[in-house]
PDB file of C-alpha atoms in Angstrom:
ATOM      1  CA  ASP V  30     -35.833 -75.955  79.053  1.00 46.00           C
ATOM      2  CA  SER V  31     -37.823 -77.783  76.066  1.00 45.00           C
ATOM      3  CA  LEU V  32     -34.720 -77.063  73.702  1.00 42.00           C
ATOM      4  CA  MET V  33     -32.561 -78.027  75.928  1.00 38.00           C
ATOM      5  CA  TRP V  34     -34.497 -81.589  76.904  1.00 39.00           C
ATOM      6  CA  LEU V  35     -35.054 -82.014  73.252  1.00 42.00           C
ATOM      7  CA  LEU V  36     -31.039 -81.907  72.798  1.00 41.00           C
ATOM      8  CA  ALA V  37     -30.073 -84.042  75.741  1.00 35.00           C
ATOM      9  CA  LEU V  38     -32.387 -86.279  74.575  1.00 39.00           C
ATOM     10  CA  ALA V  39     -31.319 -86.264  71.013  1.00 37.00           C
ATOM     11  CA  ALA V  40     -27.489 -86.915  72.651  1.00 35.00           C
ATOM     12  CA  LEU V  41     -29.023 -89.966  74.744  1.00 32.00           C
ATOM     13  CA  HIS V  42     -30.474 -91.624  71.866  1.00 35.00           C
ATOM     14  CA  THR V  43     -28.229 -94.156  69.879  1.00 33.00           C
ATOM     15  CA  ALA V  44     -30.425 -95.189  67.251  1.00 35.00           C
ATOM     16  CA  LEU V  45     -28.522 -93.679  63.725  1.00 36.00           C
ATOM     17  CA  THR V  46     -30.932 -96.039  61.429  1.00 36.00           C
ATOM     18  CA  ALA V  47     -31.973 -92.548  59.630  1.00 36.00           C
ATOM     19  CA  LEU V  48     -28.652 -91.517  59.180  1.00 39.00           C
ATOM     20  CA  SER V  49     -27.542 -94.865  57.761  1.00 36.00           C
ATOM     21  CA  ARG V  50     -30.139 -94.387  54.697  1.00 36.00           C
ATOM     22  CA  VAL V  51     -29.069 -91.206  53.557  1.00 38.00           C
ATOM     23  CA  GLU V  52     -26.525 -91.477  50.358  1.00 40.00           C
ATOM     24  CA  GLY V  53     -24.334 -89.263  48.820  1.00 46.00           C
ATOM     25  CA  LEU V  54     -22.275 -86.371  50.557  1.00 65.00           C
ATOM     26  CA  SER V  55     -24.415 -83.431  51.644  1.00 74.00           C
ATOM     27  CA  LEU V  56     -23.469 -79.686  50.946  1.00 81.00           C
ATOM     28  CA  ASP V  57     -21.205 -77.889  53.713  1.00 86.00           C
ATOM     29  CA  MET V  58     -23.132 -75.082  55.396  1.00 89.00           C
ATOM     30  CA  GLY V  59     -21.137 -72.007  55.998  1.00 89.00           C
ATOM     31  CA  SER V  60     -24.252 -70.025  57.908  1.00 93.00           C
ATOM     32  CA  CYS V  61     -27.259 -70.427  58.828  1.00 93.00           C
ATOM     33  CA  GLU V  62     -30.541 -68.337  59.878  1.00 94.00           C
ATOM     34  CA  ALA V  63     -33.918 -69.379  61.668  1.00 96.00           C
ATOM     35  CA  SER V  64     -37.419 -67.626  62.481  1.00 95.00           C
ATOM     36  CA  SER V  65     -36.507 -68.563  65.895  1.00 96.00           C
ATOM     37  CA  ASN V  66     -33.903 -70.100  68.193  1.00 95.00           C
ATOM     38  CA  VAL V  67     -31.252 -68.684  65.616  1.00 95.00           C
ATOM     39  CA  ASN V  68     -28.466 -69.806  67.689  1.00 95.00           C
ATOM     40  CA  PHE V  69     -29.131 -73.341  67.495  1.00 94.00           C
ATOM     41  CA  CYS V  70     -29.895 -73.275  63.733  1.00 94.00           C
ATOM     42  CA  SER V  71     -26.226 -74.889  63.457  1.00 94.00           C
ATOM     43  CA  TYR V  72     -27.518 -78.162  64.715  1.00 94.00           C
ATOM     44  CA  ALA V  73     -29.308 -78.596  61.625  1.00 93.00           C
ATOM     45  CA  PHE V  74     -26.943 -78.763  59.644  1.00 92.00           C
ATOM     46  CA  ASP V  75     -23.890 -80.410  61.541  1.00 90.00           C
ATOM     47  CA  LYS V  76     -24.607 -84.294  60.334  1.00 86.00           C
ATOM     48  CA  ASN V  77     -24.825 -85.011  63.793  1.00 88.00           C
ATOM     49  CA  LEU V  78     -28.105 -86.571  64.880  1.00 87.00           C
ATOM     50  CA  SER V  79     -27.168 -86.359  68.389  1.00 87.00           C
ATOM     51  CA  SER V  80     -27.925 -82.289  68.001  1.00 91.00           C
ATOM     52  CA  ALA V  81     -31.358 -80.991  66.762  1.00 93.00           C
ATOM     53  CA  TRP V  82     -32.602 -77.216  66.243  1.00 95.00           C
ATOM     54  CA  ALA V  83     -36.270 -76.757  67.612  1.00 94.00           C
ATOM     55  CA  SER V  84     -38.211 -73.294  67.286  1.00 95.00           C
ATOM     56  CA  SER V  85     -39.573 -71.362  70.310  1.00 94.00           C
ATOM     57  CA  GLY V  86     -43.083 -72.035  68.979  1.00 93.00           C
ATOM     58  CA  PRO V  87     -45.597 -73.541  66.360  1.00 93.00           C
ATOM     59  CA  ALA V  88     -45.345 -73.437  62.693  1.00 94.00           C
ATOM     60  CA  PRO V  89     -44.646 -71.759  60.561  1.00 96.00           C
ATOM     61  CA  GLN V  90     -41.377 -71.696  61.310  1.00 96.00           C
ATOM     62  CA  TRP V  91     -38.256 -72.037  59.168  1.00 96.00           C
ATOM     63  CA  VAL V  92     -34.570 -72.502  58.594  1.00 96.00           C
ATOM     64  CA  GLU V  93     -32.000 -71.783  56.615  1.00 95.00           C
ATOM     65  CA  GLY V  94     -28.860 -72.997  55.004  1.00 94.00           C
ATOM     66  CA  ARG V  95     -26.282 -71.033  53.199  1.00 93.00           C
ATOM     67  CA  ILE V  96     -23.500 -72.585  50.993  1.00 92.00           C
ATOM     68  CA  ALA V  97     -19.982 -72.108  52.181  1.00 90.00           C
ATOM     69  CA  GLY V  98     -17.712 -69.589  50.181  1.00 89.00           C
ATOM     70  CA  GLY V  99     -21.310 -68.210  48.764  1.00 88.00           C
ATOM     71  CA  ILE V 100     -21.315 -69.940  46.199  1.00 89.00           C
ATOM     72  CA  TYR V 101     -23.915 -71.473  43.825  1.00 90.00           C
ATOM     73  CA  ALA V 102     -25.088 -75.332  44.734  1.00 87.00           C
ATOM     74  CA  SER V 103     -27.588 -77.484  42.807  1.00 87.00           C
ATOM     75  CA  LEU V 104     -29.255 -80.233  44.879  1.00 87.00           C
ATOM     76  CA  GLY V 105     -30.215 -83.567  43.698  1.00 85.00           C
ATOM     77  CA  SER V 106     -32.066 -83.983  46.853  1.00 86.00           C
ATOM     78  CA  TYR V 107     -32.558 -83.459  50.523  1.00 90.00           C
ATOM     79  CA  THR V 108     -33.693 -85.735  53.446  1.00 90.00           C
ATOM     80  CA  LEU V 109     -35.039 -83.868  56.374  1.00 93.00           C
ATOM     81  CA  ILE V 110     -34.867 -86.284  59.787  1.00 93.00           C
ATOM     82  CA  SER V 111     -36.508 -86.259  62.732  1.00 93.00           C
ATOM     83  CA  VAL V 112     -35.690 -86.064  66.536  1.00 92.00           C
ATOM     84  CA  PRO V 113     -34.668 -89.717  67.592  1.00 91.00           C
ATOM     85  CA  GLY V 114     -37.317 -90.970  69.994  1.00 90.00           C
ATOM     86  CA  ASN V 115     -39.661 -87.440  68.754  1.00 91.00           C
ATOM     87  CA  PRO V 116     -41.328 -87.778  65.557  1.00 92.00           C
ATOM     88  CA  ASN V 117     -44.224 -86.115  67.027  1.00 93.00           C
ATOM     89  CA  LEU V 118     -42.388 -83.029  66.635  1.00 94.00           C
ATOM     90  CA  ALA V 119     -40.964 -82.913  63.023  1.00 95.00           C
ATOM     91  CA  PRO V 120     -43.240 -81.017  60.477  1.00 96.00           C
ATOM     92  CA  THR V 121     -46.540 -82.314  58.831  1.00 96.00           C
ATOM     93  CA  ALA V 122     -45.832 -79.912  56.095  1.00 97.00           C
ATOM     94  CA  TRP V 123     -42.757 -78.191  54.912  1.00 97.00           C
ATOM     95  CA  ARG V 124     -41.705 -76.062  51.500  1.00 97.00           C
ATOM     96  CA  LEU V 125     -38.075 -76.392  50.231  1.00 96.00           C
ATOM     97  CA  GLU V 126     -36.950 -72.990  48.649  1.00 95.00           C
ATOM     98  CA  GLY V 127     -34.056 -71.709  46.609  1.00 94.00           C
ATOM     99  CA  VAL V 128     -33.198 -68.148  48.299  1.00 93.00           C
ATOM    100  CA  GLU V 129     -30.706 -65.489  47.196  1.00 91.00           C
ATOM    101  CA  PRO V 130     -29.600 -63.811  50.297  1.00 86.00           C
ATOM    102  CA  TYR V 131     -30.698 -60.725  51.514  1.00 86.00           C
ATOM    103  CA  THR V 132     -33.059 -60.091  48.125  1.00 87.00           C
ATOM    104  CA  GLU V 133     -36.510 -61.244  47.652  1.00 88.00           C
ATOM    105  CA  THR V 134     -35.245 -63.509  45.018  1.00 93.00           C
ATOM    106  CA  ARG V 135     -36.671 -67.121  45.805  1.00 93.00           C
ATOM    107  CA  GLN V 136     -37.809 -70.218  44.163  1.00 94.00           C
ATOM    108  CA  THR V 137     -40.223 -73.002  45.515  1.00 95.00           C
ATOM    109  CA  LEU V 138     -38.555 -75.944  45.073  1.00 94.00           C
ATOM    110  CA  ASP V 139     -40.451 -79.094  46.939  1.00 95.00           C
ATOM    111  CA  GLU V 140     -43.416 -79.033  49.064  1.00 96.00           C
ATOM    112  CA  VAL V 141     -44.950 -82.004  50.998  1.00 96.00           C
ATOM    113  CA  THR V 142     -48.363 -81.995  52.940  1.00 96.00           C
ATOM    114  CA  GLY V 143     -49.803 -84.407  55.154  1.00 96.00           C
ATOM    115  CA  HIS V 144     -46.377 -86.439  56.349  1.00 96.00           C
ATOM    116  CA  ILE V 145     -46.516 -88.894  58.783  1.00 95.00           C
ATOM    117  CA  TRP V 146     -43.617 -89.440  60.811  1.00 94.00           C
ATOM    118  CA  TYR V 147     -42.292 -92.767  62.980  1.00 91.00           C
ATOM    119  CA  ASP V 148     -39.037 -93.107  65.175  1.00 89.00           C
ATOM    120  CA  GLY V 149     -35.765 -93.029  63.382  1.00 78.00           C
ATOM    121  CA  ASP V 150     -37.771 -91.654  59.997  1.00 85.00           C
ATOM    122  CA  ALA V 151     -36.017 -89.745  57.441  1.00 90.00           C
ATOM    123  CA  ALA V 152     -37.823 -88.150  54.332  1.00 92.00           C
ATOM    124  CA  ILE V 153     -35.851 -88.428  51.609  1.00 88.00           C
ATOM    125  CA  ARG V 154     -36.814 -86.042  48.298  1.00 90.00           C
ATOM    126  CA  ASN V 155     -35.582 -86.103  44.898  1.00 86.00           C
ATOM    127  CA  LEU V 156     -35.113 -82.724  43.208  1.00 86.00           C
ATOM    128  CA  GLY V 157     -34.559 -81.901  39.682  1.00 75.00           C
ATOM    129  CA  GLY V 158     -31.212 -79.893  40.090  1.00 76.00           C
ATOM    130  CA  LEU V 159     -32.751 -77.389  37.518  1.00 77.00           C
ATOM    131  CA  SER V 160     -31.463 -74.058  39.335  1.00 84.00           C
ATOM    132  CA  SER V 161     -29.098 -73.602  41.479  1.00 89.00           C
ATOM    133  CA  TRP V 162     -28.796 -70.915  45.124  1.00 92.00           C
ATOM    134  CA  ARG V 163     -27.016 -69.845  47.463  1.00 91.00           C
ATOM    135  CA  SER V 164     -29.026 -70.487  49.915  1.00 93.00           C
ATOM    136  CA  TYR V 165     -31.480 -72.880  50.665  1.00 95.00           C
ATOM    137  CA  GLN V 166     -34.611 -72.818  53.316  1.00 96.00           C
ATOM    138  CA  LEU V 167     -37.358 -74.892  54.873  1.00 96.00           C
ATOM    139  CA  THR V 168     -40.258 -73.426  56.075  1.00 97.00           C
ATOM    140  CA  MET V 169     -42.252 -75.556  58.460  1.00 96.00           C
ATOM    141  CA  LEU V 170     -46.040 -75.554  57.772  1.00 97.00           C
ATOM    142  CA  GLN V 171     -47.825 -77.439  59.656  1.00 95.00           C
ATOM    143  CA  GLY V 172     -46.682 -79.682  63.153  1.00 94.00           C
ATOM    144  CA  LEU V 173     -48.749 -81.214  65.602  1.00 90.00           C
ATOM    145  CA  GLY V 174     -47.283 -79.655  69.144  1.00 85.00           C
ATOM    146  CA  THR V 175     -46.574 -75.947  70.316  1.00 91.00           C
ATOM    147  CA  GLN V 176     -43.241 -76.447  68.352  1.00 93.00           C
ATOM    148  CA  LEU V 177     -41.283 -77.714  65.900  1.00 94.00           C
ATOM    149  CA  ALA V 178     -37.889 -79.554  65.808  1.00 94.00           C
ATOM    150  CA  ILE V 179     -35.719 -81.474  63.123  1.00 94.00           C
ATOM    151  CA  ALA V 180     -32.194 -83.478  63.762  1.00 93.00           C
ATOM    152  CA  GLU V 181     -30.973 -82.626  60.247  1.00 92.00           C
ATOM    153  CA  LEU V 182     -31.649 -81.204  56.995  1.00 92.00           C
ATOM    154  CA  GLN V 183     -28.857 -82.996  54.452  1.00 89.00           C
ATOM    155  CA  LEU V 184     -29.148 -80.608  51.458  1.00 89.00           C
ATOM    156  CA  MET V 185     -27.449 -83.734  48.608  1.00 83.00           C
ATOM    157  CA  PRO V 186     -26.008 -81.811  45.909  1.00 83.00           C
ATOM    158  CA  LYS V 187     -26.542 -82.585  42.155  1.00 80.00           C
ATOM    159  CA  MET V 188     -24.595 -85.241  41.374  1.00 75.00           C
ATOM    160  CA  GLY V 189     -22.801 -86.502  37.914  1.00 79.00           C
ATOM    161  CA  TYR V 190     -23.017 -90.360  36.638  1.00 82.00           C
ATOM    162  CA  THR V 191     -20.964 -91.760  33.946  1.00 89.00           C
ATOM    163  CA  PHE V 192     -20.627 -95.516  33.075  1.00 92.00           C
ATOM    164  CA  GLU V 193     -17.207 -97.174  34.270  1.00 93.00           C
ATOM    165  CA  LEU V 194     -16.010 -99.620  31.944  1.00 94.00           C
ATOM    166  CA  SER V 195     -13.291-102.811  32.176  1.00 95.00           C
ATOM    167  CA  ASP V 196     -10.912-103.781  29.631  1.00 95.00           C
ATOM    168  CA  TRP V 197     -12.813-106.437  27.181  1.00 95.00           C
ATOM    169  CA  ASN V 198     -11.718-110.460  28.504  1.00 95.00           C
ATOM    170  CA  PRO V 199     -10.807-112.977  26.198  1.00 94.00           C
ATOM    171  CA  CYS V 200     -12.640-114.080  23.752  1.00 94.00           C
ATOM    172  CA  SER V 201     -14.328-117.480  24.148  1.00 91.00           C
ATOM    173  CA  VAL V 202     -12.840-119.351  21.434  1.00 87.00           C
ATOM    174  CA  THR V 203      -9.832-118.463  18.757  1.00 81.00           C
ATOM    175  CA  CYS V 204     -12.018-118.877  15.063  1.00 78.00           C
ATOM    176  CA  GLY V 205     -15.847-120.275  14.289  1.00 76.00           C
ATOM    177  CA  GLY V 206     -17.531-117.605  16.685  1.00 83.00           C
ATOM    178  CA  GLY V 207     -17.438-117.162  20.582  1.00 90.00           C
ATOM    179  CA  THR V 208     -18.306-114.557  22.951  1.00 94.00           C
ATOM    180  CA  GLN V 209     -16.426-111.827  25.560  1.00 95.00           C
ATOM    181  CA  ASP V 210     -17.592-109.929  28.545  1.00 96.00           C
ATOM    182  CA  ARG V 211     -16.723-106.939  30.277  1.00 96.00           C
ATOM    183  CA  ASN V 212     -17.820-104.716  33.423  1.00 96.00           C
ATOM    184  CA  VAL V 213     -19.821-101.951  33.078  1.00 95.00           C
ATOM    185  CA  THR V 214     -20.962-100.243  36.057  1.00 94.00           C
ATOM    186  CA  CYS V 215     -23.034 -96.955  36.040  1.00 91.00           C
ATOM    187  CA  LYS V 216     -20.872 -94.617  38.680  1.00 87.00           C
ATOM    188  CA  GLY V 217     -21.779 -91.593  40.606  1.00 82.00           C
ATOM    189  CA  SER V 218     -19.705 -88.704  41.275  1.00 77.00           C
ATOM    190  CA  ASP V 219     -19.787 -89.664  45.205  1.00 74.00           C
ATOM    191  CA  GLY V 220     -17.962 -92.954  43.805  1.00 81.00           C
ATOM    192  CA  VAL V 221     -21.372 -95.071  45.120  1.00 81.00           C
ATOM    193  CA  SER V 222     -22.623 -97.636  42.215  1.00 85.00           C
ATOM    194  CA  TYR V 223     -25.914 -97.421  40.868  1.00 82.00           C
ATOM    195  CA  SER V 224     -28.428 -98.647  38.882  1.00 81.00           C
ATOM    196  CA  ASP V 225     -27.887 -98.188  34.670  1.00 86.00           C
ATOM    197  CA  ASN V 226     -30.896 -96.046  34.320  1.00 78.00           C
ATOM    198  CA  ARG V 227     -29.173 -93.350  36.581  1.00 75.00           C
ATOM    199  CA  CYS V 228     -26.610 -93.381  33.829  1.00 82.00           C
ATOM    200  CA  THR V 229     -28.642 -93.422  31.163  1.00 81.00           C
ATOM    201  CA  THR V 230     -32.688 -93.485  29.492  1.00 75.00           C
ATOM    202  CA  GLY V 231     -31.102 -95.703  26.475  1.00 83.00           C
ATOM    203  CA  GLU V 232     -29.317 -98.903  26.577  1.00 90.00           C
ATOM    204  CA  PRO V 233     -26.426 -99.275  28.648  1.00 92.00           C
ATOM    205  CA  PRO V 234     -22.896 -99.880  27.200  1.00 94.00           C
ATOM    206  CA  LEU V 235     -22.404-103.540  25.747  1.00 95.00           C
ATOM    207  CA  ARG V 236     -21.681-106.007  28.126  1.00 95.00           C
ATOM    208  CA  SER V 237     -21.189-108.871  26.161  1.00 95.00           C
ATOM    209  CA  ARG V 238     -20.535-109.157  22.554  1.00 94.00           C
ATOM    210  CA  VAL V 239     -19.753-111.661  19.661  1.00 92.00           C
ATOM    211  CA  CYS V 240     -15.848-112.074  18.865  1.00 91.00           C
ATOM    212  CA  GLY V 241     -13.457-114.787  17.249  1.00 85.00           C
ATOM    213  CA  THR V 242     -15.779-115.011  13.918  1.00 81.00           C
ATOM    214  CA  GLY V 243     -13.101-116.163  11.543  1.00 74.00           C
ATOM    215  CA  ILE V 244     -13.203-119.517   9.730  1.00 65.00           C
ATOM    216  CA  CYS V 245     -10.914-121.893  11.317  1.00 68.00           C
ATOM    217  CA  ALA V 246      -8.283-123.724   9.627  1.00 63.00           C
ATOM    218  CA  CYS V 247      -9.374-127.033   8.544  1.00 61.00           C
ATOM    219  CA  GLU V 248      -8.578-129.563  10.934  1.00 57.00           C
ATOM    220  CA  GLY V 249      -9.818-132.554   9.089  1.00 55.00           C
ATOM    221  CA  GLY V 250      -6.362-134.299   7.990  1.00 60.00           C
ATOM    222  CA  LEU V 251      -5.892-135.703   4.489  1.00 57.00           C
ATOM    223  CA  ALA V 252      -9.472-134.624   3.924  1.00 60.00           C
ATOM    224  CA  CYS V 253      -8.723-130.679   4.558  1.00 64.00           C
ATOM    225  CA  GLY V 254      -7.054-130.501   0.619  1.00 63.00           C
ATOM    226  CA  ALA V 255      -9.966-132.958  -1.245  1.00 71.00           C
ATOM    227  CA  SER V 256     -12.158-132.061  -3.615  1.00 78.00           C
ATOM    228  CA  CYS V 257     -15.876-133.287  -2.653  1.00 83.00           C
ATOM    229  CA  THR V 258     -19.368-133.500  -5.005  1.00 87.00           C
ATOM    230  CA  ALA V 259     -22.831-134.531  -3.062  1.00 87.00           C
ATOM    231  CA  SER V 260     -26.217-135.725  -3.761  1.00 89.00           C
ATOM    232  CA  SER V 261     -27.801-132.493  -3.063  1.00 88.00           C
ATOM    233  CA  THR V 262     -26.658-129.336  -0.579  1.00 85.00           C
ATOM    234  CA  ALA V 263     -29.518-127.294   1.439  1.00 80.00           C
ATOM    235  CA  THR V 264     -27.555-124.623   1.862  1.00 76.00           C
ATOM    236  CA  ALA V 265     -25.340-123.082  -1.059  1.00 69.00           C
ATOM    237  CA  ASP V 266     -22.192-121.829   1.267  1.00 66.00           C
ATOM    238  CA  LEU V 267     -22.192-124.775   3.103  1.00 70.00           C
ATOM    239  CA  GLY V 268     -20.795-127.065   0.720  1.00 75.00           C
ATOM    240  CA  CYS V 269     -19.568-130.636   0.872  1.00 78.00           C
ATOM    241  CA  ILE V 270     -16.408-129.713   2.323  1.00 72.00           C
ATOM    242  CA  VAL V 271     -17.848-128.508   5.593  1.00 74.00           C
ATOM    243  CA  ALA V 272     -18.562-131.970   6.815  1.00 75.00           C
ATOM    244  CA  VAL V 273     -14.386-132.574   6.426  1.00 72.00           C
ATOM    245  CA  ASP V 274     -12.860-129.528   7.672  1.00 69.00           C
ATOM    246  CA  GLY V 275     -13.321-130.328  11.706  1.00 64.00           C
ATOM    247  CA  ALA V 276     -14.996-126.855  12.292  1.00 65.00           C
ATOM    248  CA  VAL V 277     -17.867-127.447  14.912  1.00 64.00           C
ATOM    249  CA  LEU V 278     -19.936-124.874  13.917  1.00 64.00           C
ATOM    250  CA  SER V 279     -20.068-125.382  10.092  1.00 70.00           C
ATOM    251  CA  ALA V 280     -22.227-128.932   9.127  1.00 78.00           C
ATOM    252  CA  TRP V 281     -23.438-130.105   5.649  1.00 81.00           C
ATOM    253  CA  THR V 282     -26.824-130.837   5.198  1.00 86.00           C
ATOM    254  CA  SER V 283     -28.852-132.773   2.366  1.00 85.00           C
ATOM    255  CA  GLY V 284     -31.574-130.867   0.295  1.00 85.00           C
ATOM    256  CA  ALA V 285     -33.843-134.079  -0.274  1.00 89.00           C
ATOM    257  CA  PRO V 286     -34.442-137.235   2.091  1.00 90.00           C
ATOM    258  CA  PRO V 287     -32.328-140.253   2.414  1.00 90.00           C
ATOM    259  CA  PRO V 288     -30.926-141.894   0.633  1.00 92.00           C
ATOM    260  CA  GLN V 289     -27.790-139.014   0.179  1.00 89.00           C
ATOM    261  CA  TRP V 290     -24.258-139.382  -0.817  1.00 87.00           C
ATOM    262  CA  LEU V 291     -21.293-137.510   0.133  1.00 84.00           C
ATOM    263  CA  GLU V 292     -17.567-138.391  -2.568  1.00 85.00           C
ATOM    264  CA  TYR V 293     -14.386-136.975  -1.879  1.00 80.00           C
ATOM    265  CA  ASP V 294     -11.090-137.197  -4.117  1.00 79.00           C
ATOM    266  CA  LEU V 295      -8.011-137.323  -2.291  1.00 73.00           C
ATOM    267  CA  GLY V 296      -6.053-136.934  -4.793  1.00 72.00           C
ATOM    268  CA  LYS V 297      -4.526-140.831  -5.099  1.00 74.00           C
ATOM    269  CA  VAL V 298      -4.826-143.871  -3.628  1.00 78.00           C
ATOM    270  CA  ARG V 299      -4.814-143.815   0.345  1.00 71.00           C
ATOM    271  CA  THR V 300      -5.430-146.342   2.838  1.00 75.00           C
ATOM    272  CA  LEU V 301      -8.215-145.875   5.154  1.00 73.00           C
ATOM    273  CA  GLU V 302      -7.347-146.175   8.507  1.00 71.00           C
ATOM    274  CA  LYS V 303     -10.381-145.046  10.270  1.00 72.00           C
ATOM    275  CA  PHE V 304     -13.173-142.772  10.070  1.00 73.00           C
ATOM    276  CA  THR V 305     -15.620-140.929  12.309  1.00 73.00           C
ATOM    277  CA  ILE V 306     -19.038-139.593  11.314  1.00 77.00           C
ATOM    278  CA  THR V 307     -21.171-136.965  14.128  1.00 69.00           C
ATOM    279  CA  SER V 308     -24.691-136.234  13.591  1.00 69.00           C
ATOM    280  CA  GLY V 309     -26.854-133.853  15.498  1.00 55.00           C
ATOM    281  CA  VAL V 310     -24.840-130.456  15.580  1.00 45.00           C
ATOM    282  CA  CYS V 311     -22.449-130.846  12.734  1.00 40.00           C
ATOM    283  CA  THR V 312     -20.708-134.047  10.833  1.00 38.00           C
ATOM    284  CA  VAL V 313     -17.163-134.207  10.775  1.00 40.00           C
ATOM    285  CA  CYS V 314     -15.549-136.446   8.786  1.00 41.00           C
ATOM    286  CA  HIS V 315     -11.479-137.221   9.463  1.00 42.00           C
ATOM    287  CA  LEU V 316      -9.534-139.676   7.563  1.00 42.00           C
ATOM    288  CA  GLN V 317      -6.184-140.360   8.305  1.00 43.00           C
ATOM    289  CA  GLU V 318      -3.261-142.582   6.115  1.00 42.00           C
TER     290      GLU V 318
END
């Protein structure tokens, strides 16, 4: 019959591209119900594209999955996968509802109209996960043929997302100001890495920060203990002594145009062997006996 033809066709079809596009872990179904062909409704929840459920008549038709253990579960998303090779049998309009078994209590969670299917297609629908139900029912409202069929209805649980932070890497310098980095990864409860906006709507934790901001010890040789005067200074806290402290991140700048001068008192008579002057980034004057 038509159902067996559908199942045989799905079993022979090896294109599993739709299934590979689905992220996360789907909920396990304890039992199922359907408007027709109820003995085969489990094929819609077995996570296997080689089997499929098909109705025995045209729309509307429905299939319902009940969560294993009778527990309540919140959906983060669901995926409807068409029968490989026969997307024309999938519904073009449907409604997903949360259902309390054996009662009239239900809530519409999602509704789709005018959906166009392609071979190997999967309709992935994100939900808010704001309510929990023990059963979920998919009602197929419209279709193109005299019956409807789906290979899979995968119900994806609402997941938690948290940032995983590595330790900070060593600072790039020991003094004078540098940076250090760390790895920041947004992980879902399924162990998969996601973009930062899954974990926060604001700013993610810092991936880089300033470090090693302490003042470097003087490396200016004999000039380290010298007193100094200058013709002018552009910045009060960067006086003439920073020109000989050996730190490349500090520099003396005059407060007026040339000529300008710097004078260092070494405390006693010294024989000057050499000196170097570096301009641009900073000025370093290293005195040696």
